[in-house]
XYZ file of C-alpha atoms in Angstrom:
333
model
C 42.644 -13.016 -73.273
C 44.270 -15.822 -72.323
C 43.381 -15.508 -69.113
C 39.751 -14.764 -69.510
C 39.026 -18.165 -71.537
C 40.350 -19.874 -68.430
C 37.930 -18.185 -66.467
C 35.430 -19.266 -68.953
C 36.315 -23.156 -69.380
C 36.460 -23.282 -65.519
C 32.684 -22.244 -65.164
C 31.167 -23.995 -68.457
C 33.423 -27.633 -66.831
C 30.351 -26.636 -63.483
C 27.470 -24.580 -65.348
C 24.973 -26.563 -65.210
C 25.287 -28.112 -62.284
C 23.003 -25.368 -59.590
C 18.811 -25.458 -59.927
C 17.068 -22.337 -60.298
C 18.253 -18.923 -58.258
C 19.717 -21.694 -55.811
C 22.934 -20.220 -53.665
C 25.575 -22.683 -53.380
C 25.993 -21.345 -49.588
C 27.790 -24.300 -48.430
C 30.997 -22.527 -50.044
C 30.726 -19.237 -48.613
C 30.549 -19.718 -44.625
C 32.610 -17.560 -42.509
C 34.546 -20.046 -40.668
C 35.778 -21.008 -44.220
C 37.532 -17.723 -45.483
C 40.415 -15.618 -44.834
C 41.054 -14.767 -40.570
C 40.544 -11.708 -40.396
C 37.710 -11.083 -42.780
C 34.511 -10.297 -40.805
C 30.819 -11.014 -41.435
C 30.389 -7.398 -43.810
C 33.834 -7.856 -45.698
C 32.484 -11.408 -46.391
C 29.229 -9.918 -48.195
C 30.633 -7.320 -49.733
C 33.099 -10.373 -51.127
C 30.443 -12.462 -52.166
C 27.096 -10.375 -52.413
C 25.117 -14.106 -52.398
C 25.202 -13.536 -48.424
C 23.409 -10.165 -48.343
C 20.692 -9.846 -46.554
C 18.657 -8.309 -49.252
C 18.504 -7.444 -52.568
C 16.905 -6.348 -55.502
C 18.593 -6.597 -59.576
C 16.895 -4.921 -62.877
C 18.004 -7.219 -65.911
C 18.065 -6.057 -69.330
C 19.052 -8.729 -72.104
C 18.949 -7.829 -75.902
C 16.964 -10.117 -78.467
C 18.334 -13.165 -78.938
C 18.058 -15.718 -81.888
C 16.792 -19.227 -81.654
C 16.682 -22.566 -83.023
C 14.156 -25.079 -81.564
C 14.129 -28.426 -81.245
C 10.862 -31.285 -80.183
C 12.415 -34.556 -79.541
C 15.395 -34.140 -81.275
C 13.449 -32.905 -84.483
C 14.040 -29.511 -85.963
C 10.712 -28.126 -84.271
C 10.838 -23.945 -85.086
C 13.105 -20.632 -84.574
C 13.324 -16.994 -84.207
C 13.440 -13.827 -81.785
C 13.006 -14.050 -78.124
C 13.208 -11.443 -75.663
C 13.656 -11.615 -72.072
C 13.561 -8.780 -69.237
C 13.888 -9.876 -65.116
C 13.556 -8.533 -61.924
C 15.074 -10.104 -59.379
C 15.579 -9.852 -55.879
C 16.324 -11.760 -52.505
C 15.805 -12.301 -48.609
C 18.393 -13.329 -46.097
C 17.155 -13.836 -42.637
C 19.498 -13.852 -39.598
C 21.004 -17.156 -38.851
C 19.381 -19.067 -35.788
C 22.829 -20.291 -33.810
C 23.195 -23.301 -31.516
C 26.335 -24.609 -30.601
C 27.739 -25.753 -33.900
C 24.917 -25.609 -35.229
C 23.038 -22.576 -37.809
C 19.608 -22.274 -39.228
C 18.581 -20.025 -41.855
C 15.970 -19.088 -44.465
C 15.570 -17.502 -47.990
C 13.117 -16.522 -50.101
C 13.989 -15.048 -54.011
C 11.467 -13.718 -55.915
C 11.579 -13.290 -59.780
C 9.516 -11.159 -62.201
C 10.337 -12.382 -66.170
C 8.861 -11.181 -69.361
C 9.237 -13.308 -72.210
C 8.639 -11.912 -75.813
C 8.603 -14.674 -78.535
C 8.420 -13.419 -82.105
C 9.552 -13.455 -85.964
C 8.198 -17.242 -85.197
C 9.175 -19.556 -87.989
C 8.145 -23.025 -87.837
C 8.822 -26.389 -89.241
C 5.512 -27.640 -88.763
C 1.850 -26.862 -89.610
C -0.061 -28.836 -87.622
C 2.802 -27.978 -84.480
C 2.999 -24.222 -84.252
C 4.822 -22.690 -81.823
C 2.843 -18.840 -81.718
C 4.299 -15.840 -81.241
C 3.701 -14.770 -77.027
C 4.106 -12.229 -74.578
C 3.710 -12.734 -71.194
C 5.110 -11.651 -67.856
C 5.052 -14.782 -64.719
C 6.349 -14.536 -61.730
C 8.500 -17.104 -59.421
C 8.733 -17.562 -55.653
C 11.837 -19.786 -53.580
C 11.522 -20.217 -50.598
C 14.855 -22.058 -48.873
C 15.301 -23.525 -45.529
C 18.993 -23.876 -45.077
C 20.758 -25.558 -41.886
C 24.516 -26.145 -41.312
C 26.591 -27.789 -38.659
C 30.406 -27.424 -38.324
C 31.750 -30.811 -36.543
C 35.558 -32.391 -37.477
C 36.799 -35.664 -38.436
C 40.308 -36.832 -37.489
C 40.808 -33.132 -36.033
C 40.390 -31.612 -39.435
C 37.240 -28.956 -39.647
C 34.337 -29.704 -42.049
C 31.229 -28.280 -42.833
C 28.153 -30.365 -43.434
C 25.109 -28.257 -45.370
C 21.253 -29.515 -46.410
C 18.512 -27.227 -47.935
C 15.236 -27.775 -48.343
C 13.891 -25.344 -51.346
C 9.957 -25.130 -52.853
C 9.091 -23.052 -56.294
C 6.517 -21.786 -57.235
C 4.080 -18.992 -59.002
C 1.116 -18.711 -56.604
C 0.522 -18.461 -53.299
C -1.742 -21.174 -53.133
C 0.389 -23.955 -54.148
C 3.832 -25.507 -55.004
C 5.214 -26.880 -58.682
C 8.500 -28.322 -57.245
C 10.452 -29.497 -54.180
C 14.100 -29.511 -54.272
C 16.586 -30.681 -51.583
C 20.278 -30.217 -51.771
C 23.026 -31.559 -49.199
C 26.649 -30.440 -49.422
C 30.207 -31.135 -47.174
C 32.849 -28.673 -47.207
C 36.351 -29.213 -46.111
C 38.982 -25.731 -45.618
C 42.386 -26.935 -46.330
C 43.706 -23.304 -45.793
C 42.779 -20.426 -44.079
C 45.669 -17.001 -44.039
C 45.727 -13.945 -43.902
C 44.760 -12.827 -47.548
C 43.532 -16.578 -48.798
C 41.240 -19.445 -48.259
C 40.885 -22.669 -50.042
C 38.539 -25.496 -49.412
C 36.342 -27.868 -51.795
C 33.662 -29.600 -51.168
C 30.465 -31.614 -53.157
C 27.189 -31.238 -53.694
C 24.395 -32.881 -54.288
C 20.916 -32.360 -55.349
C 17.674 -33.887 -55.869
C 16.607 -31.857 -58.617
C 14.632 -32.762 -62.103
C 16.300 -29.844 -63.746
C 19.863 -30.040 -63.002
C 21.709 -32.313 -65.390
C 23.741 -34.313 -62.611
C 23.156 -34.976 -59.185
C 26.484 -34.763 -57.553
C 28.951 -31.758 -58.383
C 32.376 -30.527 -56.857
C 32.156 -26.906 -54.413
C 35.643 -24.787 -55.017
C 35.941 -22.488 -53.041
C 39.694 -20.607 -53.283
C 40.020 -16.568 -52.749
C 43.434 -14.808 -52.313
C 44.507 -11.329 -52.060
C 47.226 -10.276 -54.355
C 50.189 -7.555 -52.038
C 50.595 -5.028 -53.050
C 48.651 -4.089 -55.745
C 45.548 -4.882 -53.304
C 44.171 -7.169 -56.528
C 41.292 -10.196 -55.417
C 40.785 -12.958 -56.987
C 37.523 -14.859 -55.545
C 37.133 -18.322 -56.978
C 33.460 -19.725 -55.812
C 32.389 -22.479 -57.996
C 29.846 -23.538 -58.938
C 28.797 -19.561 -58.665
C 31.430 -17.938 -60.332
C 35.141 -16.267 -60.939
C 35.653 -13.228 -60.599
C 38.688 -10.463 -59.795
C 38.197 -7.533 -57.717
C 40.117 -4.371 -56.752
C 39.132 -1.409 -54.722
C 39.492 1.661 -57.147
C 39.029 4.363 -54.140
C 37.146 3.765 -50.875
C 33.866 2.340 -50.722
C 33.936 1.115 -54.635
C 35.370 -1.494 -56.285
C 35.344 -2.690 -59.633
C 35.467 -6.374 -60.663
C 35.938 -8.715 -63.586
C 34.436 -12.122 -64.063
C 32.089 -14.894 -64.977
C 28.899 -16.181 -62.705
C 25.964 -18.512 -63.796
C 22.259 -18.618 -62.417
C 19.687 -20.481 -63.692
C 15.783 -20.237 -63.446
C 12.900 -21.568 -63.971
C 9.358 -20.467 -65.215
C 6.326 -22.156 -64.988
C 3.139 -22.402 -67.620
C -0.133 -24.102 -68.397
C 0.203 -24.834 -71.989
C -3.088 -26.988 -73.972
C -1.822 -27.484 -77.713
C -1.201 -30.066 -79.575
C 2.261 -30.847 -78.751
C 2.429 -29.805 -75.023
C -0.545 -30.637 -72.627
C -0.864 -29.292 -69.596
C 1.916 -28.418 -67.388
C 5.477 -26.870 -68.441
C 8.392 -25.058 -67.307
C 11.092 -23.155 -68.735
C 14.553 -23.577 -67.602
C 17.335 -21.949 -68.291
C 20.771 -21.576 -67.000
C 22.757 -18.360 -68.486
C 26.740 -17.934 -68.106
C 27.228 -13.803 -67.265
C 30.346 -12.250 -68.553
C 31.470 -8.635 -68.002
C 32.586 -6.135 -65.770
C 30.900 -4.909 -62.953
C 31.561 -1.721 -60.815
C 30.172 -1.681 -57.181
C 29.799 1.592 -54.538
C 28.776 1.288 -50.881
C 26.826 3.837 -49.341
C 25.292 5.138 -46.901
C 27.391 2.518 -43.961
C 25.497 -0.127 -45.860
C 23.566 0.002 -49.403
C 25.531 -1.232 -52.167
C 24.854 -0.031 -55.346
C 25.769 -2.593 -58.669
C 26.497 -1.652 -62.382
C 26.982 -4.452 -65.032
C 27.396 -4.842 -68.203
C 28.548 -7.822 -71.117
C 27.380 -11.034 -72.503
C 25.140 -13.577 -71.462
C 25.646 -16.744 -72.645
C 22.632 -19.424 -72.658
C 24.646 -22.803 -71.569
C 21.393 -24.373 -71.641
C 16.910 -23.844 -72.338
C 14.524 -26.562 -72.301
C 11.171 -27.146 -72.021
C 9.887 -29.317 -69.518
C 6.546 -31.528 -68.656
C 5.555 -32.406 -65.724
C 7.597 -35.944 -65.270
C 10.046 -34.717 -67.505
C 13.935 -34.167 -66.263
C 16.897 -32.463 -67.790
C 17.835 -35.765 -70.154
C 14.638 -35.955 -71.546
C 13.236 -32.828 -72.014
C 10.487 -32.128 -74.629
C 11.821 -29.022 -76.362
C 14.969 -27.849 -76.583
C 16.364 -24.536 -77.843
C 19.723 -23.276 -78.696
C 19.877 -19.226 -78.140
C 23.010 -17.631 -79.605
C 24.433 -15.422 -76.748
C 23.469 -11.430 -76.219
C 24.920 -8.416 -74.481
C 23.492 -7.315 -71.002
C 22.978 -4.569 -68.430
C 22.379 -5.137 -64.628
C 21.223 -2.359 -61.661
C 20.659 -3.730 -58.616
C 20.898 -2.903 -54.665
C 21.717 -4.718 -51.999
C 21.917 -4.261 -48.052
C 25.087 -4.894 -46.483
C 23.102 -5.038 -42.811
C 26.121 -6.679 -40.353
């Protein structure tokens, strides 16, 4: 129990530091990992390095209490369902440079019900809506040395849209990563990530990437902050159990015209999934993942155009709920 709380605490310390669906690939370069890990092994270890993936997310109903500019506004129940997909292009490499692109897609279904409003002239109404969000990212990395020590620089430019005719948000992040240890069974690197993103709680966050395989048990400790912390164990050939905590952030865009929200708004959540997962590799390069546990809502805010994380119009406290995920991903190495 103490170890589980320790994992949870480490994640919470860096919870709010990622934008929607952002993969902090600066901490996931093969150059900073173990000496004997090939690309396929790295993709098995880190799901974000796989070429393609699709996942269905089911959540239980969550009660919420919303505030409008720090004043009690409404309460009720929210149910969320998601389908997530991503595609990473092969990297174009020259000298010590690397260029690639990533595409993320999220289909979100939200059902608001059992609403209780504090003010009759500013009512939050029951709502059933589905939204599609596309996130396009261009990733550039360069490996170099400073004082005879390797260092990796990365720059990611991202555009987020809910259609094909316009972008609703542009984000940029830059980072550097310094490998400190690289042995047969362990690796350790640290870095810093700078975010230009209105939905991020702070503009700068640390990157910590630590991997260790305990012998002879074969248990793997995978620390990849701010993404997550996991323990992984191969149980039979091509099958693994994993336990840990992993965070993701999401944005959904709406157009609302009423007494308290007038114009374009975005609903942003930062969520922490803590639970158990089973992974099975079949057909040589297809990974089946079944996962379940507890989903905590670390932040839930509604922004109008021009607002950021610290002055959002509407904030909500959502209670944690059970979740189940089923996914398929492609390891094409």
